[in-house]
CSV table of C-alpha atoms in Angstrom, one decimal:
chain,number,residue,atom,x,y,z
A,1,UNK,CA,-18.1,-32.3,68.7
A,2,UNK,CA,-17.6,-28.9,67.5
A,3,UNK,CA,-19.6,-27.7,64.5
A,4,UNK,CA,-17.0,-27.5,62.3
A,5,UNK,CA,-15.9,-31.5,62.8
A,6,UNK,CA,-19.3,-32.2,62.2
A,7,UNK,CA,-20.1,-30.5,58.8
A,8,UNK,CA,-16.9,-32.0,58.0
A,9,UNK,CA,-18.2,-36.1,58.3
A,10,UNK,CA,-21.2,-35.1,57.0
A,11,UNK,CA,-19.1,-33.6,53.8
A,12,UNK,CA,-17.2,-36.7,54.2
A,13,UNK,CA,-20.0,-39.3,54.4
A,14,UNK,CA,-22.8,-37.8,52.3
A,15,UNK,CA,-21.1,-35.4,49.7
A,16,UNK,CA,-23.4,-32.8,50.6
A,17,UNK,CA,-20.7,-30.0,51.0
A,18,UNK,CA,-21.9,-29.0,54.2
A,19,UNK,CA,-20.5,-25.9,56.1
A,20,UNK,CA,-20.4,-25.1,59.8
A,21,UNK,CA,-23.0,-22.1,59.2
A,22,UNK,CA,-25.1,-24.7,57.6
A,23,UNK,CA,-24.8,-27.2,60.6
A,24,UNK,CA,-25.4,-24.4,63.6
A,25,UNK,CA,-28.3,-23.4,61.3
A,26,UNK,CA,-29.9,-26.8,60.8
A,27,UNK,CA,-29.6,-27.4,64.0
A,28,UNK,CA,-31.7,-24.5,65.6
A,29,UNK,CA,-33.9,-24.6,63.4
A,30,UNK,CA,-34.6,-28.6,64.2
A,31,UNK,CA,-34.7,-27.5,67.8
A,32,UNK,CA,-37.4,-24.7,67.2
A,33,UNK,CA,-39.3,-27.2,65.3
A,34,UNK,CA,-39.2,-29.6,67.6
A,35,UNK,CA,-37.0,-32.6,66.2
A,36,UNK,CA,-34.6,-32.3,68.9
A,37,UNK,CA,-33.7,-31.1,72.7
A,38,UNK,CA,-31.6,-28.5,73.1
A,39,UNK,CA,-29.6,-28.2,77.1
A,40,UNK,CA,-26.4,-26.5,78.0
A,41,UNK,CA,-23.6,-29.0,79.3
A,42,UNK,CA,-20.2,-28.8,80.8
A,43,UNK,CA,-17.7,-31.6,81.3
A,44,UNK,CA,-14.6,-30.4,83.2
A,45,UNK,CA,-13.4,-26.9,80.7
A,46,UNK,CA,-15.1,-28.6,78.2
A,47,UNK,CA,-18.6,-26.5,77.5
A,48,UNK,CA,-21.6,-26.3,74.8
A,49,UNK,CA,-24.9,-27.8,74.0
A,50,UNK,CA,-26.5,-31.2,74.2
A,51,UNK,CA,-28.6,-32.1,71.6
A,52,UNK,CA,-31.1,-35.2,72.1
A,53,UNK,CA,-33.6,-36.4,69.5
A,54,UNK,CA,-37.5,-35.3,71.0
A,55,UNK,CA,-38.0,-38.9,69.7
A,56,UNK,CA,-36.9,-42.1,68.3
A,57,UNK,CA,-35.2,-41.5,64.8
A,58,UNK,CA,-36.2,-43.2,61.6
A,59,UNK,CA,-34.7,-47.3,62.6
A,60,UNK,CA,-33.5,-47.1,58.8
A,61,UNK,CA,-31.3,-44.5,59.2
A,62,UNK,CA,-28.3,-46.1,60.7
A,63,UNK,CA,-25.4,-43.3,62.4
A,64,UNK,CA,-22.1,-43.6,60.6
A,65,UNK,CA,-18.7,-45.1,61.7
A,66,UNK,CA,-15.6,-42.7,62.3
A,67,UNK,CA,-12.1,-44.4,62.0
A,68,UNK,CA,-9.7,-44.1,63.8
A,69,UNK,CA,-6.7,-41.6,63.1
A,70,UNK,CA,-3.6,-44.0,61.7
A,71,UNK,CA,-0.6,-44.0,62.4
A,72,UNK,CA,2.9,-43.9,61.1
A,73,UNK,CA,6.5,-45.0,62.2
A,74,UNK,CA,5.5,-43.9,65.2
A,75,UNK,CA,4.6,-40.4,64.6
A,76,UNK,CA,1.0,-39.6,64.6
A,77,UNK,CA,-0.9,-38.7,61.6
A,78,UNK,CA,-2.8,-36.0,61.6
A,79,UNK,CA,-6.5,-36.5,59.3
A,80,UNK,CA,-9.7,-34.8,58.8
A,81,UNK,CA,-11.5,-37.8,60.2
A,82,UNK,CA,-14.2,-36.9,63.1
A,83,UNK,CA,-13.1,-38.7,66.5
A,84,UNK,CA,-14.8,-42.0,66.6
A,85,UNK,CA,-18.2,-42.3,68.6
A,86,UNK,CA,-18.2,-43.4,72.0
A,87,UNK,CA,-15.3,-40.5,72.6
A,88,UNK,CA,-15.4,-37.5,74.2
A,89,UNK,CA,-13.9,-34.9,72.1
A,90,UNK,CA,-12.3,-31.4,73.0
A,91,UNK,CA,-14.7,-29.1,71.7
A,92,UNK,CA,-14.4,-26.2,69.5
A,93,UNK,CA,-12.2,-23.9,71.1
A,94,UNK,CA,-14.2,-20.8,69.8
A,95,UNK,CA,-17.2,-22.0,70.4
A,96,UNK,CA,-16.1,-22.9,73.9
A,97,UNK,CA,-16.1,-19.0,75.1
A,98,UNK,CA,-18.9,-17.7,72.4
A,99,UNK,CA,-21.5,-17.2,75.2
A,100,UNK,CA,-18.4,-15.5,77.4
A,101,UNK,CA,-18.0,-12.8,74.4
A,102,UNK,CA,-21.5,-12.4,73.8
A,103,UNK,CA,-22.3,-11.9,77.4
A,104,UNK,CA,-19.4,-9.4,77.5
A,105,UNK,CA,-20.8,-7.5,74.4
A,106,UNK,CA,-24.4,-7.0,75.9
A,107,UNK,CA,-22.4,-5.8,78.9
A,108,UNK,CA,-20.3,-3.1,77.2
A,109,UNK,CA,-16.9,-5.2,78.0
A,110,UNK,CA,-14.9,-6.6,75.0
A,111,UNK,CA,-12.2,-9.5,75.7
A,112,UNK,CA,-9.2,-9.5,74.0
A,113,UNK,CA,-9.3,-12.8,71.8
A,114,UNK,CA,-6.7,-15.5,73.5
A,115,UNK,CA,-4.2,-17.5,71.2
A,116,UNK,CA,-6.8,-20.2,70.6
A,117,UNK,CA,-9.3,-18.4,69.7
A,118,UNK,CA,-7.1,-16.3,67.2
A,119,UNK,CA,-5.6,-19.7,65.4
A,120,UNK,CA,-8.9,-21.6,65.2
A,121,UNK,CA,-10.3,-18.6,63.2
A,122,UNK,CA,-8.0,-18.3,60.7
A,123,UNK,CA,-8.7,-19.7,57.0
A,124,UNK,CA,-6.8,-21.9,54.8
A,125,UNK,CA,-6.1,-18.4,52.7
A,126,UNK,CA,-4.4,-17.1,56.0
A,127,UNK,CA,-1.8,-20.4,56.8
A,128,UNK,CA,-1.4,-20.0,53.1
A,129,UNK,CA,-0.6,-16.2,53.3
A,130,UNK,CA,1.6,-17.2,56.7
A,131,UNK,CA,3.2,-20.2,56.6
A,132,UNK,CA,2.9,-21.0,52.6
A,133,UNK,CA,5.4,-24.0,52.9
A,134,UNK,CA,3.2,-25.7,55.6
A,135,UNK,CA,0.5,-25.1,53.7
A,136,UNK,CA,2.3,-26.6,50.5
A,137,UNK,CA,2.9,-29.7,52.5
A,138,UNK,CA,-1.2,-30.5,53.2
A,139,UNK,CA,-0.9,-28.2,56.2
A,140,UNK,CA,-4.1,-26.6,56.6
A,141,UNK,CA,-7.0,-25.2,59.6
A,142,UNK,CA,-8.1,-29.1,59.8
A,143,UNK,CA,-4.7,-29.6,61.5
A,144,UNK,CA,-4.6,-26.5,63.4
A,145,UNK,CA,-7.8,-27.2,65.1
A,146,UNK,CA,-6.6,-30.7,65.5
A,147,UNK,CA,-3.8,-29.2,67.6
A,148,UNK,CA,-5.6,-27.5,69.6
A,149,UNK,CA,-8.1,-30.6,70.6
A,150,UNK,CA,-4.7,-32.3,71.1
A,151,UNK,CA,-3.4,-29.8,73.7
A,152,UNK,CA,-6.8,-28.7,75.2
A,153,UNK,CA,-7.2,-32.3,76.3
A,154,UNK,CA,-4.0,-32.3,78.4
A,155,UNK,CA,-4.4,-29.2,79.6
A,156,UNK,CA,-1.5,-27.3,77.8
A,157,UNK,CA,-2.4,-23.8,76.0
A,158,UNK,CA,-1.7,-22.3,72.5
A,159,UNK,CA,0.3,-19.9,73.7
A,160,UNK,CA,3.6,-20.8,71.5
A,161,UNK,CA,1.8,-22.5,68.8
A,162,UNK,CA,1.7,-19.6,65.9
A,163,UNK,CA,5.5,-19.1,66.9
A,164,UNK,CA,6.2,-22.8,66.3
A,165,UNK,CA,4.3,-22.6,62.9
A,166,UNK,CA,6.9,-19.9,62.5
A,167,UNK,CA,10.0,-22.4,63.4
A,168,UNK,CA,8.6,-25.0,61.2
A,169,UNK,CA,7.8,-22.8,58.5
A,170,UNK,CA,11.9,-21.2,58.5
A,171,UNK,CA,12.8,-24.7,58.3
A,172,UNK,CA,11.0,-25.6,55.0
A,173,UNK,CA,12.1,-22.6,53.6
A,174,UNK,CA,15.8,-23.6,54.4
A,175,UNK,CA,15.5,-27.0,53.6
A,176,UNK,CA,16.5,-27.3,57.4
A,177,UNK,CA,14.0,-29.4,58.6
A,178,UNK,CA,16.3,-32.7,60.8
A,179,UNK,CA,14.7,-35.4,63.0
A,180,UNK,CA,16.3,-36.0,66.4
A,181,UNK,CA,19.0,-37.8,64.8
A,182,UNK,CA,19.9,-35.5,62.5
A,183,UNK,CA,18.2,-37.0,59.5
A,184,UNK,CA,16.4,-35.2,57.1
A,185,UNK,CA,12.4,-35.5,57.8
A,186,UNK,CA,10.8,-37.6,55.2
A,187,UNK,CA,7.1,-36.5,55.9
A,188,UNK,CA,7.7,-32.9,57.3
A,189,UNK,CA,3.7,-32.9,57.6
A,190,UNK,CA,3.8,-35.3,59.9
A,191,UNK,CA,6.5,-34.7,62.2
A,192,UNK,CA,5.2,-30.9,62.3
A,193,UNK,CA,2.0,-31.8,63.7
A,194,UNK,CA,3.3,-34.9,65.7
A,195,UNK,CA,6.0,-32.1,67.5
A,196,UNK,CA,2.9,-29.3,67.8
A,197,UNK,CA,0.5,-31.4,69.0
A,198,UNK,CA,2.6,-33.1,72.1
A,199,UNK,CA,3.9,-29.6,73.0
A,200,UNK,CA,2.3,-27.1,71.8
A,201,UNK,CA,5.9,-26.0,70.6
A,202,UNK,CA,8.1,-26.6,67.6
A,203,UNK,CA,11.8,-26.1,68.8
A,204,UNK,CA,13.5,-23.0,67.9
A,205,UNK,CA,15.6,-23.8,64.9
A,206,UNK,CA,19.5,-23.2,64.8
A,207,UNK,CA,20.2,-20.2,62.9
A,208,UNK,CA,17.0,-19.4,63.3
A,209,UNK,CA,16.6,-14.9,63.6
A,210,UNK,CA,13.2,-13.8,64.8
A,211,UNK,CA,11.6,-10.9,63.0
A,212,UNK,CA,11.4,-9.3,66.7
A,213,UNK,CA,15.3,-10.1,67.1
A,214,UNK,CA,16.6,-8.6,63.7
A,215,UNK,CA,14.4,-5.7,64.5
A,216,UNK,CA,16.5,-4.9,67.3
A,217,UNK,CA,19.9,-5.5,65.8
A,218,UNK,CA,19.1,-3.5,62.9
A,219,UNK,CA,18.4,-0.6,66.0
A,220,UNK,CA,21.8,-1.1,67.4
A,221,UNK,CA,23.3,-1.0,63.7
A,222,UNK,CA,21.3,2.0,63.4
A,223,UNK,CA,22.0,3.5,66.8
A,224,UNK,CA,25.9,3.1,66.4
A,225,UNK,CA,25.8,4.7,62.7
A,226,UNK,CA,24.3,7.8,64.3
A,227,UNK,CA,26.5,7.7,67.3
A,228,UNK,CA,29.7,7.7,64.2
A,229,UNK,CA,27.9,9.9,62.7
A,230,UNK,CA,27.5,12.5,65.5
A,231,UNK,CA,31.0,12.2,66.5
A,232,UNK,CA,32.2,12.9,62.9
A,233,UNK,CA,29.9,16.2,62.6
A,234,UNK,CA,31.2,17.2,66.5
A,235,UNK,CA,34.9,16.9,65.1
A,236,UNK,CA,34.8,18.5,62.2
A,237,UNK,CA,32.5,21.5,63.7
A,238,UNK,CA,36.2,21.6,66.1
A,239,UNK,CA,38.6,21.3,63.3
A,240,UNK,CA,36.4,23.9,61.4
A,241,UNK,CA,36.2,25.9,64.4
A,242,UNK,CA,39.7,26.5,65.4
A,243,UNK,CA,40.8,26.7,62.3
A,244,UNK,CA,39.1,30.9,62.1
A,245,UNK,CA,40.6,31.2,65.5
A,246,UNK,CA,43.6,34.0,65.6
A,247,UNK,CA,46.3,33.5,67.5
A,248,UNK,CA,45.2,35.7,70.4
A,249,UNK,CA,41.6,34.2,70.5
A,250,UNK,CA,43.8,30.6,70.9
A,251,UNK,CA,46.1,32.3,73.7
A,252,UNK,CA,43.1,33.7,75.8
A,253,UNK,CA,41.5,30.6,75.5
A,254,UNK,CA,44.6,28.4,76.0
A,255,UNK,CA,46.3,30.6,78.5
A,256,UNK,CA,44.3,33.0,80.6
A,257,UNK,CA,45.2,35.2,83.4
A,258,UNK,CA,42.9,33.2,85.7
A,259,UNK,CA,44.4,29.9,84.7
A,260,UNK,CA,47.2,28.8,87.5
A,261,UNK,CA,48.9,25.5,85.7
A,262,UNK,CA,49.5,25.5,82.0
A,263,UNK,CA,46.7,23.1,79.9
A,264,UNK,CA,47.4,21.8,76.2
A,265,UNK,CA,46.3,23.6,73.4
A,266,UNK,CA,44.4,21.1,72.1
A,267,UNK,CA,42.5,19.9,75.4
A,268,UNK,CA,42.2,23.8,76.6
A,269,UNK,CA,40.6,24.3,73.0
A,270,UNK,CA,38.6,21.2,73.1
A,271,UNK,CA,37.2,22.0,76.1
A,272,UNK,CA,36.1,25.2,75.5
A,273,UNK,CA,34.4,23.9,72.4
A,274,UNK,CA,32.5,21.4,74.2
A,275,UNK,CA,31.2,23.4,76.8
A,276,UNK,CA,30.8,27.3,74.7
A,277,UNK,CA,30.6,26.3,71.3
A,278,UNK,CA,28.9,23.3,70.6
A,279,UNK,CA,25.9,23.5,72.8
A,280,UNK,CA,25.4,26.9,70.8
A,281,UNK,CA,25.8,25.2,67.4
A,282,UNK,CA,23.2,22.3,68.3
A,283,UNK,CA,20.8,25.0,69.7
A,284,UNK,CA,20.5,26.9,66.6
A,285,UNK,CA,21.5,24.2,64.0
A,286,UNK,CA,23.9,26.5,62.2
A,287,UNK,CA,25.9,24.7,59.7
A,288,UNK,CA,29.7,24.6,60.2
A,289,UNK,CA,30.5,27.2,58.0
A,290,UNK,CA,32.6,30.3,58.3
A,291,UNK,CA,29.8,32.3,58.4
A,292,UNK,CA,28.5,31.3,61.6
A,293,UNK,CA,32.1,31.0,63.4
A,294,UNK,CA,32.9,34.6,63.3
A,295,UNK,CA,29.6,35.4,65.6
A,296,UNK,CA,31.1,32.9,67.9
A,297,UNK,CA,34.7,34.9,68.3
A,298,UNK,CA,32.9,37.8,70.6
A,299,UNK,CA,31.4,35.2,72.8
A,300,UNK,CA,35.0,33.3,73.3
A,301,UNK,CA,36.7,36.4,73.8
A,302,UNK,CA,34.1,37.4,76.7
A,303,UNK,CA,33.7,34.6,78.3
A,304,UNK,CA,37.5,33.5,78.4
């Protein structure tokens, strides 16, 4: 069991308000005392410490019962009750790579956290803060870590987990949330966990827009607005430009000597603008006045 399942029954079954500092540190310090037997142990992935009483316990304190889960038209209900005994649960996920990290800090190497690891730490504050209409609906860090028993059993990672949180959460907030049928979801707290805890994934809801996915529209909106934009400022730097032409500036630009076939005035002059007068313009990001077009007239008059 991980430490946090068992402060929880002891909260549960003794009303002590026990917390899963006060557990780790009971624990060691019954084990440097004596009280208890302390070995490392590994069942498949599954790794921590075995603890053994030293000797026989007091024969008046009997161990407590845990119930099982219930369950509900068919979907299964997710509870804060410990797994019962006899079971071997998935243990904490965190605590399953702590000697990994610590081993890595003494070693100067620092691990990126993995999806599991990042869910199981977060606090109720945090769903609240990130999914507040889960969390409205009883959904809490009991259920997440529930989860992630649920999946590390059958071998499936957390991987899409915070996204499905996500889809779930979009649908509460729209009022969206439809059983396979179509039907609206009578206990939405329920049927989230139920869908999260057989996948690992809550399906991506129609109409649904990821924060990632609007980012990038809102690029392209932005992108063509610039590319409008550009174009406008390009044309009117023409317009404004042969509009101070004279007419022989326009006829040795339209019509030189050293032209053979005969061009249109406006592609001869928009050409020339392109490749003369608008590279100049960017370059030294005049404005499109008159006062900058006349100190283009010499160049245009040379180079034609």
């Amino acid at each position: 069991m991980a430490y946090w399942q068992i402060a929880e029954a002891v909260t549960r079954l003794y009303g002590i308000g026990a917390t899963e500092g006060a557990v780790r540190g009971a624990l060691e310090r019954l084990d440097k005392r004596g009280f208890l037997v302390r070995s490392r142990a590994a069942t498949g992935r599954a790794q921590g410490n075995r603890y053994a009483f030293s000797a026989d316990p007091c024969p008046h304190i009997s161990p407590p019962s845990f119930p099982e889960p219930s369950a509900q038209s068919g979907m299964e209900t997710p509870t804060k009750a410990p797994t019962p005994t006899g079971e071997n649960p998935a243990p904490s996920l965190l605590k399953e790579k702590t000697d990994r990290r610590n081993l890595s800090v003494f070693s100067g190497e620092h691990d990126p956290p993995s999806a599991s690891q990042r869910l199981e730490s977060l606090s109720e504050e945090d769903i609240a803060f990130h999914w507040p209409n889960l969390a409205k609906i009883g959904f809490g860090t009991c259920q997440v870590r529930q989860i992630l028993g649920r999946l590390f059993q059958v071998g499936l990672g957390a991987e899409n987990l915070a996204q499905g949180l996500t889809h779930a959460e979009w649908e509460l907030e729209q009022g969206a949330m439809r059983d396979k049928n179509g039907e609206p979801v009578s206990h939405p707290l329920n049927w989230v966990f139920s869908s999260l805890a057989r996948t690992g994934y809550y399906r991506r809801p129609q109409g649904y827009i990821s924060p990632k996915e609007q980012a990038e529209r809102d690029a392209a909106t932005e992108g063509e607005r610039l590319r409008i934009a550009r174009e406008e400022r390009k044309n009117s730097a023409f317009e404004a430009w042969r509009f101070g032409l004279s007419p022989e500036e326009k006829r040795a630009i339209v019509a030189p000597e050293s032209r053979t076939f005969p061009m249109p005035e406006d592609t001869a002059l928009r050409q020339h603008f392109l490749r003369e007068i608008w590279p100049l313009l960017l370059k030294n990001g005049a404005h499109f006045s008159e006062e900058f077009f006349p100190q283009t007239r010499g160049t245009c008059e040379a180079k034609s």
